[in-house]
Short mmCIF file of N, CA and C in Angstrom, two decimals:
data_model
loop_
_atom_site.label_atom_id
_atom_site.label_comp_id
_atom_site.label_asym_id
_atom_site.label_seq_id
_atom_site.Cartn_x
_atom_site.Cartn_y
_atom_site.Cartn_z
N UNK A 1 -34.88 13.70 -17.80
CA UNK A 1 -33.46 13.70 -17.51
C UNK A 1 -33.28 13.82 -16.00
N UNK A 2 -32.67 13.01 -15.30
CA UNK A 2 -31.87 12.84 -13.87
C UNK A 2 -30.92 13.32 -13.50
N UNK A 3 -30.64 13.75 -13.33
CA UNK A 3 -28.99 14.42 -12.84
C UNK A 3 -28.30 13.86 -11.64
N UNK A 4 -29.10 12.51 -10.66
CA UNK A 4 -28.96 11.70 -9.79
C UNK A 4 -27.47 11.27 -10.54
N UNK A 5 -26.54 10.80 -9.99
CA UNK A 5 -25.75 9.91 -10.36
C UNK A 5 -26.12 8.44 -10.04
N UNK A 6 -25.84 7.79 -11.03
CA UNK A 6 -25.69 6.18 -11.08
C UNK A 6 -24.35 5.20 -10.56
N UNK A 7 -24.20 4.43 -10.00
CA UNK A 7 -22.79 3.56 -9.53
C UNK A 7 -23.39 2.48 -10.87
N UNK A 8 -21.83 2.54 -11.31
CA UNK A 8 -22.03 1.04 -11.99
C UNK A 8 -20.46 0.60 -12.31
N UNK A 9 -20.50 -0.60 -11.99
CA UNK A 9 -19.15 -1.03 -11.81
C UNK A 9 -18.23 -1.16 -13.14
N UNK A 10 -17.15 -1.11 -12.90
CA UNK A 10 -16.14 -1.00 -14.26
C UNK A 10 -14.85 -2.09 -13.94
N UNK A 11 -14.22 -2.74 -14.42
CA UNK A 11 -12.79 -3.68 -14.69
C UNK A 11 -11.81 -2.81 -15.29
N UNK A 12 -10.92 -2.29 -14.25
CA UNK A 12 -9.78 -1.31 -14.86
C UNK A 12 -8.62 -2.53 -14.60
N UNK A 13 -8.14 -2.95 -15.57
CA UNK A 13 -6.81 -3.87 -15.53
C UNK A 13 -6.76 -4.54 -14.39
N UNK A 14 -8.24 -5.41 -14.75
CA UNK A 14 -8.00 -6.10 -13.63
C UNK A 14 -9.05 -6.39 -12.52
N UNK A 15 -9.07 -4.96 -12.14
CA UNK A 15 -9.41 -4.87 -10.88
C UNK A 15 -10.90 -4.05 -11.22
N UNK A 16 -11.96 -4.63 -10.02
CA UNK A 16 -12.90 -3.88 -10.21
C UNK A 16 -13.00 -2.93 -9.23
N UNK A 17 -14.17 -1.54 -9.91
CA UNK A 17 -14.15 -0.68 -9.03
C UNK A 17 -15.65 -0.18 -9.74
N UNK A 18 -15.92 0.91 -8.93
CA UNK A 18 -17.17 1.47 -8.55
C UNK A 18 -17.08 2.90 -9.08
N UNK A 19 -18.16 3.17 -10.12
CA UNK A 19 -17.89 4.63 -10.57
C UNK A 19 -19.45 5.20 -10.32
N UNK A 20 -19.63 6.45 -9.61
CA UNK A 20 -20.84 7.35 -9.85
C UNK A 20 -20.57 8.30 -10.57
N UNK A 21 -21.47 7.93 -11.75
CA UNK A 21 -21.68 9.18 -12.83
C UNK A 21 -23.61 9.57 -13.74
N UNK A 22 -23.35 10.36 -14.11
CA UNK A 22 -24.96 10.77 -14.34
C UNK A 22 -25.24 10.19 -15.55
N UNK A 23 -26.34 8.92 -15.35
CA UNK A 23 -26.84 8.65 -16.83
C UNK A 23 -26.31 9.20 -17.79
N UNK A 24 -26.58 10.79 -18.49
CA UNK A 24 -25.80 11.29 -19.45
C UNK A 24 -24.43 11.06 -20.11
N UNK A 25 -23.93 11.26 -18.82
CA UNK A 25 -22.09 10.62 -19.26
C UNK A 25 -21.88 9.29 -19.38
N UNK A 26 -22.83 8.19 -18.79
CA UNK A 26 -22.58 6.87 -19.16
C UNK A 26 -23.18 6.52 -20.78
N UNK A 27 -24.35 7.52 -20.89
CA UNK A 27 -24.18 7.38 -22.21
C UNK A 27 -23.28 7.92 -23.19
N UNK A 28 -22.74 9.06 -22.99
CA UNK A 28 -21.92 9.47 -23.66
C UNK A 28 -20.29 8.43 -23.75
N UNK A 29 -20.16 8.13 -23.09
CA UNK A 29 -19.05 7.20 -22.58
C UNK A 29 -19.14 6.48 -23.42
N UNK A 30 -20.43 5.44 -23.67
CA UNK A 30 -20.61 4.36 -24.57
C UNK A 30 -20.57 4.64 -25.85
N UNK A 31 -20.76 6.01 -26.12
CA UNK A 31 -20.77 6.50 -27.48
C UNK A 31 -19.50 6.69 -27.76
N UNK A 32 -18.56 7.36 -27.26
CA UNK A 32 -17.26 7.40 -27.62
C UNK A 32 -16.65 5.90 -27.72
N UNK A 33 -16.75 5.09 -27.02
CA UNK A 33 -15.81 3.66 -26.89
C UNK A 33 -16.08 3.50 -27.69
N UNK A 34 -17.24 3.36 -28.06
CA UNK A 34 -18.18 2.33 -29.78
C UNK A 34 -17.19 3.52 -30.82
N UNK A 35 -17.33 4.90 -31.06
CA UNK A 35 -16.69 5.42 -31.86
C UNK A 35 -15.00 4.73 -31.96
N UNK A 36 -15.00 4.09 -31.49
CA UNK A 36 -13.56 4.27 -31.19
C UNK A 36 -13.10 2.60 -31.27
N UNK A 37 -14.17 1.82 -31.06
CA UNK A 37 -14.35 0.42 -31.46
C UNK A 37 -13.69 -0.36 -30.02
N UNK A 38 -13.88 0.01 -28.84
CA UNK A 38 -13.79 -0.22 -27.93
C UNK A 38 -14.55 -0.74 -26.68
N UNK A 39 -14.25 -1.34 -25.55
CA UNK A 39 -15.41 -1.54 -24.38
C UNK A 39 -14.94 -0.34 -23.36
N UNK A 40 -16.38 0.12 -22.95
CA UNK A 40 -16.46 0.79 -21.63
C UNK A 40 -15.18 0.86 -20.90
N UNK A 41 -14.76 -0.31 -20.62
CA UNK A 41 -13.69 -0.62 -19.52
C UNK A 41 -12.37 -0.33 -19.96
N UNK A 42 -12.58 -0.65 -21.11
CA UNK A 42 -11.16 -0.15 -22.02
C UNK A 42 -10.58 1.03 -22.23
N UNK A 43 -11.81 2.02 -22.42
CA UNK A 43 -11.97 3.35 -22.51
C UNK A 43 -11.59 4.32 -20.95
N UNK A 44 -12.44 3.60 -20.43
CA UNK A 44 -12.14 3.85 -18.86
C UNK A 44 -10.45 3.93 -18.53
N UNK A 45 -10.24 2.56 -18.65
CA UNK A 45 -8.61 2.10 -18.31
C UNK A 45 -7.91 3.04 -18.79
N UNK A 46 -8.07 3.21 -19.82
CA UNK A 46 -7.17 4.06 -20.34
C UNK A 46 -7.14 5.68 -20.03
N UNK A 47 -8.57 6.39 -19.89
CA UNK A 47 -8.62 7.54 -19.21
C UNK A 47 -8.18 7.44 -17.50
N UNK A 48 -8.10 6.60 -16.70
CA UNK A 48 -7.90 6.41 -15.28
C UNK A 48 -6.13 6.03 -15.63
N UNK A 49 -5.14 5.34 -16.60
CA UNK A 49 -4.01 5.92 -16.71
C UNK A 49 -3.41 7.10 -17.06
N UNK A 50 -3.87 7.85 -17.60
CA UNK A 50 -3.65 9.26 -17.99
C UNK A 50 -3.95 10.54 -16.84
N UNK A 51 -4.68 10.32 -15.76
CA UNK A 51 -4.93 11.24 -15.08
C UNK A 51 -3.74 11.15 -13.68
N UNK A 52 -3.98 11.93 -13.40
CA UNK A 52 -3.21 12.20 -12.31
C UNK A 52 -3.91 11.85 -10.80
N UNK A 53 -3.02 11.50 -9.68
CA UNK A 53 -3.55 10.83 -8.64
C UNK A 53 -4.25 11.89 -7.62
N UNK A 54 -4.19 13.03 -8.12
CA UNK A 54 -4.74 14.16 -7.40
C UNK A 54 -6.55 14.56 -7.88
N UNK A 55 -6.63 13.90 -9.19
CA UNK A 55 -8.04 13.53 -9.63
C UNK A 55 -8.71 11.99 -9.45
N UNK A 56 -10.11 12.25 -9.82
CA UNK A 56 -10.90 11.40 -8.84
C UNK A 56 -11.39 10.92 -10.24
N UNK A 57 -11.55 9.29 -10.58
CA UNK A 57 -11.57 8.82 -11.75
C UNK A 57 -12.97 9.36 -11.99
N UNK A 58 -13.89 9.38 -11.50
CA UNK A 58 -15.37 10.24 -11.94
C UNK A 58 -14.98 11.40 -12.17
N UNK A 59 -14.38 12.41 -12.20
CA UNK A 59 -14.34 13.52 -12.56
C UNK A 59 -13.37 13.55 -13.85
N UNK A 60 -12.03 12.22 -14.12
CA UNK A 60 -11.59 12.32 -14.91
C UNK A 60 -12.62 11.65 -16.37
N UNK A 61 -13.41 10.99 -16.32
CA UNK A 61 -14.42 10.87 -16.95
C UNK A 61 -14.93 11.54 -17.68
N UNK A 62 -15.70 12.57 -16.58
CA UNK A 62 -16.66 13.83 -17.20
C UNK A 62 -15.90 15.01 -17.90
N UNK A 63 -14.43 14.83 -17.21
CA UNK A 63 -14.03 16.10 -18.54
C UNK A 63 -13.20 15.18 -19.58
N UNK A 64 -13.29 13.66 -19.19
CA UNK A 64 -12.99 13.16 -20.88
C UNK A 64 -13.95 13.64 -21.63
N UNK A 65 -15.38 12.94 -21.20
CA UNK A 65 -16.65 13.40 -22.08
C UNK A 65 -16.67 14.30 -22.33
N UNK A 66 -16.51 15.41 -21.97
CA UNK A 66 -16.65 16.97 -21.85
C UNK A 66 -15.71 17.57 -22.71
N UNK A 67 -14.01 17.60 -22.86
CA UNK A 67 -13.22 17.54 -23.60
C UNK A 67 -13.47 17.04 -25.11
N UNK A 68 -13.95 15.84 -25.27
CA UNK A 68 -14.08 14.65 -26.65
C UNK A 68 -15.43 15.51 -27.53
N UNK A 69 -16.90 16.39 -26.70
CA UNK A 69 -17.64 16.42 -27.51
C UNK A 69 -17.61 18.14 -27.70
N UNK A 70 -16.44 18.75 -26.87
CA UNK A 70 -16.21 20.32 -27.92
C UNK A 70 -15.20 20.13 -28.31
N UNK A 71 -14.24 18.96 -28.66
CA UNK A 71 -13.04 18.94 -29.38
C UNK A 71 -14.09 18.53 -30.95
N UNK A 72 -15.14 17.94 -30.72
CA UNK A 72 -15.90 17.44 -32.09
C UNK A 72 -16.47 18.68 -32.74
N UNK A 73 -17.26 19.48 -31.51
CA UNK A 73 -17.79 20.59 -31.89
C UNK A 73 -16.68 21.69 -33.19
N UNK A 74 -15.77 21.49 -32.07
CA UNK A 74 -14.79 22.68 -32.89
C UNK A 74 -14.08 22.61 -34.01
N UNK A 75 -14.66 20.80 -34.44
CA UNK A 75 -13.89 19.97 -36.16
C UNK A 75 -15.07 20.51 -37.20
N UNK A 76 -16.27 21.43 -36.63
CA UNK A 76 -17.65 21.35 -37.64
C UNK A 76 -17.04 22.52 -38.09
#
């Protein structure tokens, strides 16, 4: 396991942009969209409209991920 962050580019409505996040959360990311029957970018888009301009779309990310897998935890 790496904890390096990765850049890998994303299409938010449109427009492309550049996200660094840690292997982990890009996998986790992919796991939620697929749950959800979605693409990456889609998932993205939609978490980068919901946040506020005072957050940084990588950080709104990691507490999507972060949020989505103890909101699961706490359905067991």
């Amino acid at each position: 396991m790496s904890g390096r962050p990765v850049k890998r580019s994303l299409t938010l409505r449109g427009h492309r942009t550049s996200v660094s996040l840690e292997d982990e959360f890009w996998r986790a990311l992919r796991e939620i969209a697929a749950e959800r029957g979605m693409a990456v970018n889609a998932l993205a888009a939609e978490i980068d409209e919901s946040r506020g301009m005072d957050v940084g779309l990588a950080s709104a990310l990691r507490v999507h991920v972060l949020t989505h897998f103890r909101r699961r935890q706490d359905e067991r």
